[in-house]
Short mmCIF file of C-alpha atoms in Angstrom, two decimals:
data_model
loop_
_atom_site.label_atom_id
_atom_site.label_comp_id
_atom_site.label_asym_id
_atom_site.label_seq_id
_atom_site.Cartn_x
_atom_site.Cartn_y
_atom_site.Cartn_z
CA MET A 183 126.44 172.47 103.95
CA SER A 184 129.43 170.53 105.15
CA LEU A 185 130.80 167.50 103.35
CA SER A 186 129.73 165.14 106.14
CA MET A 187 126.17 166.38 106.02
CA LEU A 188 126.16 165.96 102.25
CA LEU A 189 127.40 162.39 102.53
CA ASN A 190 124.78 161.61 105.14
CA ALA A 191 122.06 162.97 102.89
CA VAL A 192 123.32 160.84 100.02
CA CYS A 193 123.36 157.72 102.19
CA VAL A 194 119.86 158.41 103.44
CA GLY A 195 118.67 158.89 99.89
CA GLN A 196 120.30 155.67 98.74
CA ASN A 197 118.81 153.73 101.62
CA HIS A 198 115.41 155.16 100.83
CA VAL A 199 115.74 154.15 97.17
CA ALA A 200 116.93 150.66 98.10
CA GLN A 201 114.06 150.24 100.51
CA GLU A 202 111.58 151.44 97.92
CA GLN A 203 113.00 149.05 95.32
CA ALA A 204 112.79 146.15 97.78
CA GLU A 205 109.17 146.99 98.51
CA ARG A 206 108.35 147.22 94.81
CA ARG A 207 110.02 143.88 94.15
CA ALA A 208 108.11 142.30 97.02
CA THR A 209 104.91 143.66 95.51
CA ALA A 210 105.85 142.25 92.10
CA GLU A 211 106.66 138.85 93.61
CA LEU A 212 103.30 138.85 95.36
CA MET A 213 101.48 139.71 92.13
CA PHE A 214 103.43 137.01 90.29
CA GLU A 215 102.46 134.45 92.92
CA LEU A 216 98.81 135.52 92.75
CA GLY A 217 98.96 135.24 88.96
CA GLN A 218 100.29 131.68 89.20
CA LYS A 219 97.57 130.71 91.67
CA ALA A 220 94.85 132.26 89.50
CA TYR A 221 96.22 130.36 86.49
CA GLY A 222 96.20 127.11 88.45
CA LYS A 223 92.54 127.66 89.37
CA GLY A 224 91.54 128.36 85.77
CA MET A 225 91.01 132.10 86.37
CA TYR A 226 93.04 133.10 83.33
CA GLY A 227 91.72 136.65 83.06
CA ARG A 228 92.73 137.42 86.63
CA ALA A 229 96.08 135.73 86.06
CA ILE A 230 96.76 138.06 83.12
CA GLU A 231 95.94 141.11 85.25
CA PHE A 232 98.33 140.08 88.03
CA LEU A 233 101.15 139.12 85.66
CA GLU A 234 100.87 142.29 83.59
CA GLY A 235 100.84 144.26 86.83
CA ALA A 236 104.04 142.55 87.95
CA LEU A 237 105.69 143.53 84.66
CA THR A 238 105.03 147.21 85.37
CA ILE A 239 107.47 146.84 88.27
CA ILE A 240 110.00 144.25 87.09
CA PRO A 241 112.00 145.12 83.95
CA ARG A 242 111.24 142.71 81.10
CA PRO A 243 114.91 142.01 80.17
CA THR A 244 115.68 140.59 83.63
CA LEU A 245 115.55 136.89 84.44
CA PHE A 246 112.56 137.41 86.73
CA GLY A 247 110.90 139.54 84.06
CA GLY A 248 111.40 136.75 81.52
CA GLU A 249 109.84 134.21 83.87
CA ILE A 250 106.82 136.45 84.37
CA GLN A 251 106.44 136.82 80.59
CA ILE A 252 106.54 133.05 80.07
CA TRP A 253 103.64 132.67 82.48
CA LEU A 254 101.85 135.59 80.86
CA ALA A 255 102.13 133.95 77.44
CA MET A 256 100.68 130.71 78.84
CA ALA A 257 97.82 132.68 80.39
CA TYR A 258 97.18 134.37 77.01
CA GLU A 259 96.92 130.97 75.33
CA ALA A 260 94.65 129.57 78.04
CA ASN A 261 92.43 132.66 77.71
CA ASN A 262 92.04 132.14 73.94
CA ARG A 263 94.46 134.94 73.06
CA HIS A 264 96.55 132.76 70.80
CA ALA A 265 98.01 135.58 68.70
CA ASP A 266 99.17 137.51 71.78
CA CYS A 267 100.74 134.33 73.14
CA ILE A 268 102.73 133.61 69.97
CA ASP A 269 103.79 137.25 69.65
CA LEU A 270 105.13 137.32 73.21
CA TYR A 271 107.03 134.07 72.70
CA GLN A 272 108.62 135.46 69.54
CA GLN A 273 109.65 138.65 71.34
CA LEU A 274 111.31 136.62 74.07
CA GLU A 275 113.11 134.44 71.50
CA LYS A 276 114.56 137.47 69.71
CA ARG A 277 115.20 140.00 72.46
CA HIS A 278 115.55 138.48 75.89
CA PRO A 279 119.17 138.35 77.09
CA SER A 280 118.77 135.07 79.02
CA PRO A 281 119.49 131.95 76.90
CA GLY A 282 117.26 129.88 79.18
CA ILE A 283 114.27 132.18 78.66
CA ARG A 284 114.85 132.27 74.89
CA ARG A 285 115.04 128.47 74.70
CA GLN A 286 111.94 127.97 76.83
CA ALA A 287 109.95 130.46 74.75
CA SER A 288 111.09 128.76 71.55
CA GLU A 289 110.11 125.30 72.76
CA LEU A 290 106.68 126.42 73.98
CA ARG A 291 105.98 128.26 70.73
CA TYR A 292 107.02 125.21 68.72
CA ILE A 293 104.60 123.03 70.66
CA LEU A 294 101.74 125.44 69.95
CA GLN A 295 102.55 125.84 66.26
CA ALA A 296 103.51 122.24 65.51
CA PRO A 297 101.37 120.88 62.67
CA LYS A 298 98.68 118.47 63.73
CA LEU A 299 99.29 115.04 62.26
CA LYS A 300 96.44 113.63 60.22
CA ILE A 301 96.24 109.85 60.39
CA SER A 302 94.34 107.98 57.72
CA GLN A 303 92.05 105.07 58.46
CA GLU A 304 94.64 102.63 57.10
CA GLU A 305 97.37 104.04 59.37
CA MET A 306 95.36 103.71 62.54
CA VAL A 307 96.37 100.90 64.84
CA THR A 308 93.60 98.34 65.19
CA ILE A 309 93.40 96.46 68.46
CA PRO A 310 91.84 93.03 67.86
CA MET A 311 88.88 91.98 69.95
CA ILE A 312 89.85 88.99 72.03
CA GLY A 313 86.42 88.22 73.42
CA SER A 314 85.37 85.68 70.79
CA SER A 315 88.70 83.87 70.69
CA TYR A 316 88.84 83.83 74.47
CA ASP A 317 85.32 82.40 74.68
CA SER A 318 86.21 79.75 72.11
CA TYR A 319 89.29 78.81 74.07
CA ALA A 320 87.32 78.68 77.32
CA VAL A 321 84.66 76.44 75.78
CA THR A 322 87.28 74.13 74.28
CA TRP A 323 89.10 73.89 77.58
CA SER A 324 85.82 73.22 79.41
CA ASP A 325 84.89 70.47 76.97
CA LYS A 326 88.29 68.83 77.39
CA GLU A 327 87.98 68.90 81.15
CA ARG A 328 84.45 67.52 80.96
CA ASP A 329 85.58 64.64 78.72
CA LYS A 330 88.48 63.99 81.07
CA ASP A 331 86.12 63.79 84.04
CA ARG A 332 83.83 61.44 82.12
CA ARG A 333 86.73 59.12 81.28
CA MET A 334 87.89 59.10 84.88
CA ASN A 335 84.37 58.40 86.14
CA ALA A 336 83.93 55.60 83.61
CA SER A 337 87.26 54.06 84.60
CA THR A 338 86.36 54.25 88.29
CA THR A 339 82.94 52.72 87.61
CA ASN A 340 84.50 49.85 85.65
CA GLN A 341 86.95 49.20 88.46
CA LEU A 342 84.15 49.18 91.02
CA ASN A 343 82.04 46.88 88.87
CA SER A 344 84.90 44.44 88.39
CA SER A 345 85.62 44.56 92.11
CA GLU A 346 81.97 43.92 92.91
CA ASP A 347 81.88 40.98 90.49
CA PHE A 348 85.00 39.55 92.07
CA LEU A 349 83.63 39.96 95.58
CA GLY A 350 80.32 38.45 94.50
CA LYS A 351 82.09 35.38 93.25
CA LEU A 352 84.00 35.13 96.49
CA LEU A 353 80.79 35.27 98.51
CA VAL A 354 79.36 32.20 96.75
CA TRP A 355 82.68 30.33 96.85
CA ARG A 356 82.84 27.02 98.73
CA PRO A 357 86.04 25.43 100.07
CA PRO A 358 87.18 22.18 98.50
CA VAL A 359 85.90 18.97 99.99
CA GLY A 360 88.00 17.87 102.96
CA MET A 361 89.46 21.37 103.61
CA GLU A 362 86.69 22.66 105.86
CA LYS A 363 88.66 21.84 109.05
CA ASN A 364 92.22 22.40 107.76
CA LYS A 365 93.72 25.28 109.83
CA VAL A 366 96.61 25.88 107.44
CA PHE A 367 94.17 26.22 104.56
CA TRP A 368 92.04 28.79 106.39
CA LEU A 369 95.09 30.76 107.56
CA SER A 370 96.41 30.95 104.01
CA LEU A 371 92.98 31.93 102.72
CA THR A 372 92.64 34.70 105.33
CA LEU A 373 96.08 36.08 104.44
CA TRP A 374 95.19 35.98 100.76
CA PHE A 375 91.94 37.91 101.39
CA GLY A 376 93.87 40.52 103.33
CA LEU A 377 96.32 41.04 100.48
CA VAL A 378 93.52 41.29 97.91
CA GLY A 379 91.64 43.82 100.04
CA ALA A 380 94.76 45.95 100.48
CA ALA A 381 95.38 45.87 96.72
CA LEU A 382 91.81 47.01 96.01
CA LEU A 383 92.13 49.90 98.47
CA LEU A 384 95.38 51.03 96.90
CA GLN A 385 93.76 51.16 93.45
CA ARG A 386 91.18 53.75 94.59
#
């Protein structure tokens, strides 16, 4: 076999391997996507199957492999496999070459294993009920407004009564003797009545 034929065979083989790897990665990406969708729909068992299947194709130490394992650990926890979840997080913390994957695994594990705070009855925040105080305030305000209205009505009634008494006295009034035909007297009296009437209207 000539050298050129050998080189061609090598190139063909490399292309075939590259194509096969691309197809396998596409399959892994599809399985990863299906695992995420299953997780989002609450189908945690199916999510675990897809994610574990993706890890049979993608090497675990890679960045993509680390991302798949993070999702797999979350699916373990959601599927009540708490021990498997913690174990996978710890493996990622210790062995994965990506600092980002190690940090994310550490933070998620810490959240799961953080001690639950126990709050005593004395430490609980009590929110006061404002209903009674609000009702009391509303009643007090209503009473004040009612008293204010009563005082205003009484004042208006007194003004009307005094005006009526004044007008009543005017109706029975008689001009002085000798002034019945005095035009100046009647003109002055008419002007005076007009001023008094205007003053009464302005008071209302």
